[in-house]
Amino acid sequence: PTYRTRYFSDVFVIYNPGGRFDATACVYGGLQNRLDTLNGGRTVADRWWQVNVIGRYKLSDRTSLSGRLEYFNDPRNVQITSIADNLRPNPLQFRSSSASLCVNLQVTDNVLARFETRTFFSDLNV
């Protein structure tokens, strides 16, 4: 296979002061070594990364609202690729943002029902 070793790491920051509001932020990234068979068999490092922030506001003990903002960048299409890229001589670098709003209902101590609306944004014209 042309793909070799993959490294992945993430860092979370959780803010939970014990009131009605809490937040989480996450940054993760990956690095994957690939054998570039088109350029003499040298090893190339492909990278991707993501950042997101989530906020939650408790309306009651069992009901809360939450929102999420996210950005994902995968310049070598390691994690996400499109079948349309196979039709182009120069595949696009994948990058996208998203935003979502949720209503969370704690049905039991072990069951959470989440109703979410999410939209994606990209500067790519595809």
CSV table of C-alpha atoms in Angstrom, one decimal:
chain,number,residue,atom,x,y,z
A,1,PRO,CA,0.0,0.0,0.0
A,2,THR,CA,1.1,3.6,-0.6
A,3,TYR,CA,-0.1,4.7,2.9
A,4,ARG,CA,2.3,4.2,5.8
A,5,THR,CA,2.1,5.4,9.4
A,6,ARG,CA,-0.7,7.6,10.7
A,7,TYR,CA,-0.5,9.9,13.7
A,8,PHE,CA,-3.5,11.5,15.3
A,9,SER,CA,-4.0,13.7,18.3
A,10,ASP,CA,-6.6,15.9,19.9
A,11,VAL,CA,-6.9,18.4,22.7
A,12,PHE,CA,-10.1,19.2,24.6
A,13,VAL,CA,-10.9,22.1,26.8
A,14,ILE,CA,-14.0,21.8,28.9
A,15,TYR,CA,-15.6,24.7,30.8
A,16,ASN,CA,-18.2,23.6,33.3
A,17,PRO,CA,-18.6,26.0,36.2
A,18,GLY,CA,-21.7,24.2,37.5
A,19,GLY,CA,-24.3,26.7,36.4
A,20,ARG,CA,-26.6,26.7,33.4
A,21,PHE,CA,-23.9,27.2,30.8
A,22,ASP,CA,-21.0,24.9,29.8
A,23,ALA,CA,-18.7,24.8,26.8
A,24,THR,CA,-16.2,22.5,25.1
A,25,ALA,CA,-13.5,23.3,22.6
A,26,CYS,CA,-11.6,20.8,20.6
A,27,VAL,CA,-8.6,20.9,18.2
A,28,TYR,CA,-7.4,17.8,16.5
A,29,GLY,CA,-4.9,17.0,13.8
A,30,GLY,CA,-3.5,14.1,11.9
A,31,LEU,CA,-0.4,13.3,9.9
A,32,GLN,CA,-0.1,10.4,7.6
A,33,ASN,CA,3.0,9.2,5.7
A,34,ARG,CA,2.4,8.2,2.1
A,35,LEU,CA,4.6,6.7,-0.5
A,36,ASP,CA,4.5,9.0,-3.5
A,37,THR,CA,4.8,6.5,-6.3
A,38,LEU,CA,4.5,9.2,-9.0
A,39,ASN,CA,7.6,11.1,-7.8
A,40,GLY,CA,10.3,8.5,-7.3
A,41,GLY,CA,8.8,6.7,-4.4
A,42,ARG,CA,9.6,9.3,-1.8
A,43,THR,CA,7.7,9.6,1.5
A,44,VAL,CA,5.2,12.5,1.8
A,45,ALA,CA,3.5,13.7,5.0
A,46,ASP,CA,-0.2,14.5,4.5
A,47,ARG,CA,-1.8,16.6,7.2
A,48,TRP,CA,-5.4,17.5,8.2
A,49,TRP,CA,-6.9,19.4,11.1
A,50,GLN,CA,-10.2,20.4,12.7
A,51,VAL,CA,-11.3,22.9,15.4
A,52,ASN,CA,-14.7,23.2,17.0
A,53,VAL,CA,-16.5,24.9,19.9
A,54,ILE,CA,-19.7,23.7,21.5
A,55,GLY,CA,-21.9,25.7,24.0
A,56,ARG,CA,-24.8,24.4,26.0
A,57,TYR,CA,-27.4,26.2,28.0
A,58,LYS,CA,-29.6,24.2,30.4
A,59,LEU,CA,-33.3,25.3,30.4
A,60,SER,CA,-34.1,22.7,33.1
A,61,ASP,CA,-32.7,19.4,34.5
A,62,ARG,CA,-33.8,17.5,31.4
A,63,THR,CA,-33.8,20.1,28.6
A,64,SER,CA,-31.0,22.1,27.1
A,65,LEU,CA,-30.1,24.0,24.0
A,66,SER,CA,-26.7,23.7,22.3
A,67,GLY,CA,-24.8,25.2,19.4
A,68,ARG,CA,-21.7,24.1,17.6
A,69,LEU,CA,-19.2,25.9,15.2
A,70,GLU,CA,-16.6,23.8,13.4
A,71,TYR,CA,-13.9,24.2,10.7
A,72,PHE,CA,-12.2,21.3,8.9
A,73,ASN,CA,-9.2,21.4,6.6
A,74,ASP,CA,-7.9,18.4,4.6
A,75,PRO,CA,-5.6,19.8,1.9
A,76,ARG,CA,-4.6,16.4,0.5
A,77,ASN,CA,-8.1,14.8,0.8
A,78,VAL,CA,-6.9,12.1,3.2
A,79,GLN,CA,-10.1,12.0,5.3
A,80,ILE,CA,-12.6,13.3,2.9
A,81,THR,CA,-12.6,13.0,-0.9
A,82,SER,CA,-15.3,13.4,-3.5
A,83,ILE,CA,-16.0,11.2,-6.5
A,84,ALA,CA,-16.1,14.5,-8.5
A,85,ASP,CA,-12.3,14.9,-7.8
A,86,ASN,CA,-11.6,11.9,-10.0
A,87,LEU,CA,-13.0,13.9,-12.9
A,88,ARG,CA,-10.6,16.8,-12.5
A,89,PRO,CA,-6.9,17.0,-13.3
A,90,ASN,CA,-6.2,18.9,-10.1
A,91,PRO,CA,-8.4,17.7,-7.1
A,92,LEU,CA,-9.7,20.3,-4.8
A,93,GLN,CA,-8.4,20.7,-1.3
A,94,PHE,CA,-11.3,20.0,1.1
A,95,ARG,CA,-12.1,22.7,3.6
A,96,SER,CA,-15.5,23.4,5.2
A,97,SER,CA,-17.2,25.0,8.1
A,98,SER,CA,-20.4,24.1,9.8
A,99,ALA,CA,-22.8,25.5,12.3
A,100,SER,CA,-25.6,23.7,14.2
A,101,LEU,CA,-28.3,24.3,16.8
A,102,CYS,CA,-29.7,21.5,18.9
A,103,VAL,CA,-32.5,20.8,21.4
A,104,ASN,CA,-31.5,18.1,23.9
A,105,LEU,CA,-34.0,16.1,25.9
A,106,GLN,CA,-32.7,13.8,28.7
A,107,VAL,CA,-35.3,11.0,28.4
A,108,THR,CA,-33.7,8.9,31.2
A,109,ASP,CA,-30.3,9.0,32.9
A,110,ASN,CA,-28.9,6.9,30.1
A,111,VAL,CA,-30.9,8.1,27.1
A,112,LEU,CA,-30.5,11.5,25.4
A,113,ALA,CA,-32.7,12.6,22.4
A,114,ARG,CA,-31.1,15.3,20.3
A,115,PHE,CA,-32.9,17.3,17.5
A,116,GLU,CA,-30.3,19.1,15.4
A,117,THR,CA,-30.3,21.4,12.4
A,118,ARG,CA,-26.9,21.8,10.7
A,119,THR,CA,-25.6,23.8,7.8
A,120,PHE,CA,-22.3,23.6,6.0
A,121,PHE,CA,-20.3,26.4,4.3
A,122,SER,CA,-17.4,26.2,1.9
A,123,ASP,CA,-15.6,28.6,-0.4
A,124,LEU,CA,-15.2,25.8,-3.0
A,125,ASN,CA,-17.4,26.1,-6.0
A,126,VAL,CA,-18.6,22.5,-6.4
